[in-house]
C-alpha cells in the first residue's frame, strides 16, 4: 500500500503500519532466539518512539501542504517543485 497510494494520509498510515510490523518482528524474533535478553524489546520500543515522532512531523507537514494547495494528493504536491 505504501508505493501504490496517492493520498498522503494513506501513505502515512501505510508507513506507520510498516514500522509497527518491524517492531513486532524485532520483539518476536528476540523472544524466540534469546528469551533471556531484552534487546529486541528495547529496539521495538525505540522504533515505536521514532514512528510516533515521524507521524507527528508528517501530520504537521501534511496540514501545512493542505493549507497551501487544498489537496493531499501526491500528484498535486509534486507540482510544488517548479
Tab-separated table of N, CA and C in Angstrom:
chain	number	residue	atom	x	y	z
A	1	UNK	N	0.778	-1.186	0.000
A	1	UNK	CA	0.000	0.000	0.000
A	1	UNK	C	0.831	1.267	0.000
A	2	UNK	N	2.073	1.187	0.497
A	2	UNK	CA	2.898	2.386	0.618
A	2	UNK	C	3.269	2.955	-0.750
A	3	UNK	N	3.566	2.104	-1.705
A	3	UNK	CA	4.024	2.579	-3.011
A	3	UNK	C	2.890	2.850	-3.987
A	4	UNK	N	1.695	2.332	-3.725
A	4	UNK	CA	0.610	2.457	-4.692
A	4	UNK	C	-0.400	3.544	-4.347
A	5	UNK	N	-0.327	4.131	-3.191
A	5	UNK	CA	-1.308	5.142	-2.771
A	5	UNK	C	-0.977	6.508	-3.361
A	6	UNK	N	-2.004	7.331	-3.509
A	6	UNK	CA	-1.808	8.700	-3.982
A	6	UNK	C	-2.140	9.728	-2.911
A	7	UNK	N	-2.842	9.311	-1.877
A	7	UNK	CA	-3.224	10.204	-0.793
A	7	UNK	C	-2.123	10.186	0.265
A	8	UNK	N	-1.693	11.362	0.700
A	8	UNK	CA	-0.606	11.436	1.676
A	8	UNK	C	-0.980	10.817	3.020
A	9	UNK	N	-2.236	10.917	3.409
A	9	UNK	CA	-2.672	10.320	4.670
A	9	UNK	C	-2.589	8.794	4.586
A	10	UNK	N	-2.996	8.222	3.467
A	10	UNK	CA	-2.903	6.771	3.285
A	10	UNK	C	-1.455	6.305	3.273
A	11	UNK	N	-0.589	7.083	2.662
A	11	UNK	CA	0.835	6.750	2.653
A	11	UNK	C	1.386	6.782	4.069
A	12	UNK	N	0.990	7.764	4.839
A	12	UNK	CA	1.451	7.874	6.225
A	12	UNK	C	0.970	6.691	7.066
A	13	UNK	N	-0.280	6.288	6.892
A	13	UNK	CA	-0.808	5.135	7.625
A	13	UNK	C	-0.081	3.860	7.213
A	14	UNK	N	0.190	3.701	5.918
A	14	UNK	CA	0.921	2.523	5.441
A	14	UNK	C	2.332	2.484	6.005
A	15	UNK	N	2.985	3.625	6.054
A	15	UNK	CA	4.339	3.680	6.599
A	15	UNK	C	4.343	3.364	8.092
A	16	UNK	N	3.350	3.846	8.809
A	16	UNK	CA	3.257	3.556	10.235
A	16	UNK	C	2.998	2.068	10.468
A	17	UNK	N	2.156	1.476	9.647
A	17	UNK	CA	1.901	0.041	9.745
A	17	UNK	C	3.169	-0.758	9.465
A	18	UNK	N	3.954	-0.308	8.507
A	18	UNK	CA	5.220	-0.958	8.183
A	18	UNK	C	6.187	-0.892	9.362
A	19	UNK	N	6.305	0.255	9.991
A	19	UNK	CA	7.198	0.398	11.139
A	19	UNK	C	6.726	-0.428	12.334
A	20	UNK	N	5.420	-0.514	12.533
A	20	UNK	CA	4.904	-1.344	13.622
A	20	UNK	C	5.157	-2.825	13.363
A	21	UNK	N	5.109	-3.243	12.105
A	21	UNK	CA	5.433	-4.632	11.770
A	21	UNK	C	6.896	-4.934	12.072
A	22	UNK	N	7.778	-3.986	11.794
A	22	UNK	CA	9.196	-4.165	12.115
A	22	UNK	C	9.382	-4.294	13.626
A	23	UNK	N	8.707	-3.470	14.387
A	23	UNK	CA	8.825	-3.531	15.847
A	23	UNK	C	8.312	-4.863	16.383
A	24	UNK	N	7.206	-5.336	15.853
A	24	UNK	CA	6.660	-6.618	16.286
A	24	UNK	C	7.608	-7.762	15.947
A	25	UNK	N	8.209	-7.717	14.764
A	25	UNK	CA	9.172	-8.750	14.376
A	25	UNK	C	10.404	-8.728	15.260
A	26	UNK	N	10.884	-7.544	15.613
A	26	UNK	CA	12.057	-7.457	16.490
A	26	UNK	C	11.771	-8.116	17.834
A	27	UNK	N	10.622	-7.827	18.414
A	27	UNK	CA	10.286	-8.403	19.714
A	27	UNK	C	10.056	-9.909	19.610
A	28	UNK	N	9.387	-10.358	18.553
A	28	UNK	CA	9.094	-11.786	18.411
A	28	UNK	C	10.358	-12.602	18.145
A	29	UNK	N	11.220	-12.110	17.277
A	29	UNK	CA	12.457	-12.830	16.978
A	29	UNK	C	13.358	-12.872	18.205
A	30	UNK	N	13.423	-11.779	18.936
A	30	UNK	CA	14.221	-11.775	20.160
A	30	UNK	C	13.666	-12.777	21.172
A	31	UNK	N	12.370	-12.838	21.310
A	31	UNK	CA	11.747	-13.770	22.260
A	31	UNK	C	12.011	-15.216	21.854
A	32	UNK	N	12.049	-15.484	20.558
A	32	UNK	CA	12.269	-16.842	20.070
A	32	UNK	C	13.734	-17.248	20.178
A	33	UNK	N	14.649	-16.365	19.791
A	33	UNK	CA	16.067	-16.722	19.756
A	33	UNK	C	16.766	-16.559	21.100
A	34	UNK	N	16.486	-15.477	21.797
A	34	UNK	CA	17.161	-15.180	23.068
A	34	UNK	C	16.130	-14.750	24.109
A	35	UNK	N	15.411	-15.696	24.699
A	35	UNK	CA	14.350	-15.299	25.651
A	35	UNK	C	14.871	-14.657	26.933
A	36	UNK	N	16.145	-14.830	27.237
A	36	UNK	CA	16.683	-14.250	28.471
A	36	UNK	C	17.149	-12.807	28.294
A	37	UNK	N	17.271	-12.350	27.058
A	37	UNK	CA	17.718	-10.980	26.789
A	37	UNK	C	16.548	-10.133	26.287
A	38	UNK	N	16.683	-8.821	26.444
A	38	UNK	CA	15.591	-7.919	26.078
A	38	UNK	C	15.987	-6.900	25.013
A	39	UNK	N	17.035	-7.158	24.241
A	39	UNK	CA	17.459	-6.190	23.234
A	39	UNK	C	16.377	-5.954	22.179
A	40	UNK	N	15.711	-6.997	21.747
A	40	UNK	CA	14.653	-6.849	20.745
A	40	UNK	C	13.501	-6.007	21.242
A	41	UNK	N	13.176	-6.147	22.515
A	41	UNK	CA	12.098	-5.348	23.090
A	41	UNK	C	12.488	-3.869	23.158
A	42	UNK	N	13.750	-3.618	23.495
A	42	UNK	CA	14.207	-2.228	23.540
A	42	UNK	C	14.229	-1.609	22.146
A	43	UNK	N	14.646	-2.395	21.144
A	43	UNK	CA	14.598	-1.905	19.772
A	43	UNK	C	13.165	-1.630	19.344
A	44	UNK	N	12.240	-2.485	19.753
A	44	UNK	CA	10.834	-2.287	19.410
A	44	UNK	C	10.299	-0.999	20.032
A	45	UNK	N	10.637	-0.745	21.283
A	45	UNK	CA	10.203	0.496	21.937
A	45	UNK	C	10.810	1.707	21.238
A	46	UNK	N	12.078	1.601	20.844
A	46	UNK	CA	12.730	2.692	20.125
A	46	UNK	C	12.062	2.935	18.775
A	47	UNK	N	11.723	1.868	18.059
A	47	UNK	CA	11.059	2.004	16.758
A	47	UNK	C	9.686	2.647	16.932
A	48	UNK	N	8.960	2.270	17.974
A	48	UNK	CA	7.646	2.869	18.227
A	48	UNK	C	7.782	4.360	18.529
A	49	UNK	N	8.807	4.737	19.289
A	49	UNK	CA	9.029	6.156	19.594
A	49	UNK	C	9.393	6.939	18.338
A	50	UNK	N	10.244	6.367	17.502
A	50	UNK	CA	10.614	7.034	16.249
A	50	UNK	C	9.400	7.149	15.334
A	51	UNK	N	8.571	6.122	15.282
A	51	UNK	CA	7.366	6.163	14.449
A	51	UNK	C	6.398	7.237	14.940
A	52	UNK	N	6.278	7.397	16.246
A	52	UNK	CA	5.392	8.436	16.784
A	52	UNK	C	5.897	9.827	16.423
A	53	UNK	N	7.202	10.036	16.512
A	53	UNK	CA	7.770	11.331	16.124
A	53	UNK	C	7.602	11.563	14.629
A	54	UNK	N	7.779	10.521	13.842
A	54	UNK	CA	7.622	10.635	12.386
A	54	UNK	C	6.187	10.995	12.024
A	55	UNK	N	5.229	10.396	12.696
A	55	UNK	CA	3.822	10.696	12.427
A	55	UNK	C	3.502	12.137	12.802
A	56	UNK	N	4.017	12.613	13.912
A	56	UNK	CA	3.753	13.993	14.331
A	56	UNK	C	4.306	14.995	13.325
A	57	UNK	N	5.523	14.775	12.867
A	57	UNK	CA	6.130	15.680	11.881
A	57	UNK	C	5.397	15.584	10.546
A	58	UNK	N	5.061	14.371	10.131
A	58	UNK	CA	4.383	14.194	8.845
A	58	UNK	C	2.995	14.823	8.850
A	59	UNK	N	2.263	14.691	9.938
A	59	UNK	CA	0.935	15.311	10.005
A	59	UNK	C	1.051	16.829	9.951
A	60	UNK	N	2.048	17.395	10.610
A	60	UNK	CA	2.252	18.846	10.544
A	60	UNK	C	2.558	19.286	9.116
A	61	UNK	N	3.380	18.534	8.412
A	61	UNK	CA	3.705	18.869	7.019
A	61	UNK	C	2.477	18.721	6.132
A	62	UNK	N	1.700	17.662	6.327
A	62	UNK	CA	0.509	17.442	5.506
A	62	UNK	C	-0.524	18.541	5.745
A	63	UNK	N	-0.714	18.952	6.992
A	63	UNK	CA	-1.655	20.042	7.284
A	63	UNK	C	-1.193	21.334	6.620
A	64	UNK	N	0.100	21.614	6.668
A	64	UNK	CA	0.636	22.814	6.025
A	64	UNK	C	0.462	22.753	4.508
A	65	UNK	N	0.709	21.588	3.917
A	65	UNK	CA	0.505	21.440	2.472
A	65	UNK	C	-0.962	21.594	2.102
A	66	UNK	N	-1.858	21.069	2.921
A	66	UNK	CA	-3.278	21.210	2.639
A	66	UNK	C	-3.707	22.673	2.697
A	67	UNK	N	-3.172	23.418	3.642
A	67	UNK	CA	-3.488	24.846	3.715
A	67	UNK	C	-2.962	25.599	2.506
A	68	UNK	N	-1.839	25.126	1.956
A	68	UNK	CA	-1.215	25.807	0.826
A	68	UNK	C	-1.895	25.483	-0.497
A	69	UNK	N	-2.158	24.209	-0.773
A	69	UNK	CA	-2.675	23.823	-2.093
A	69	UNK	C	-4.061	23.186	-2.051
A	70	UNK	N	-4.663	23.043	-0.880
A	70	UNK	CA	-6.008	22.483	-0.707
A	70	UNK	C	-6.143	21.063	-1.266
A	71	UNK	N	-5.072	20.293	-1.158
A	71	UNK	CA	-5.105	18.913	-1.619
A	71	UNK	C	-4.039	18.115	-0.882
A	72	UNK	N	-4.291	16.820	-0.704
A	72	UNK	CA	-3.284	15.933	-0.129
A	72	UNK	C	-2.914	14.839	-1.129
A	73	UNK	N	-3.149	15.125	-2.405
A	73	UNK	CA	-2.800	14.192	-3.471
A	73	UNK	C	-1.315	14.321	-3.787
A	74	UNK	N	-0.660	13.195	-4.003
A	74	UNK	CA	0.778	13.193	-4.266
A	74	UNK	C	1.100	13.930	-5.563
A	75	UNK	N	0.250	13.823	-6.558
A	75	UNK	CA	0.492	14.497	-7.835
A	75	UNK	C	0.444	16.019	-7.679
A	76	UNK	N	-0.432	16.517	-6.838
A	76	UNK	CA	-0.514	17.959	-6.602
A	76	UNK	C	0.693	18.465	-5.824
A	77	UNK	N	1.160	17.674	-4.880
A	77	UNK	CA	2.335	18.058	-4.094
A	77	UNK	C	3.569	18.067	-4.977
A	78	UNK	N	3.611	17.177	-5.955
A	78	UNK	CA	4.749	17.097	-6.872
A	78	UNK	C	4.900	18.382	-7.689
A	79	UNK	N	3.817	19.105	-7.911
A	79	UNK	CA	3.873	20.349	-8.689
A	79	UNK	C	4.546	21.487	-7.927
A	80	UNK	N	4.743	21.338	-6.624
A	80	UNK	CA	5.383	22.384	-5.833
A	80	UNK	C	6.869	22.517	-6.135
A	81	UNK	N	7.454	21.534	-6.820
A	81	UNK	CA	8.882	21.585	-7.115
A	81	UNK	C	9.220	22.702	-8.094
A	82	UNK	N	8.277	23.069	-8.941
A	82	UNK	CA	8.594	24.015	-10.015
A	82	UNK	C	7.989	25.361	-9.777
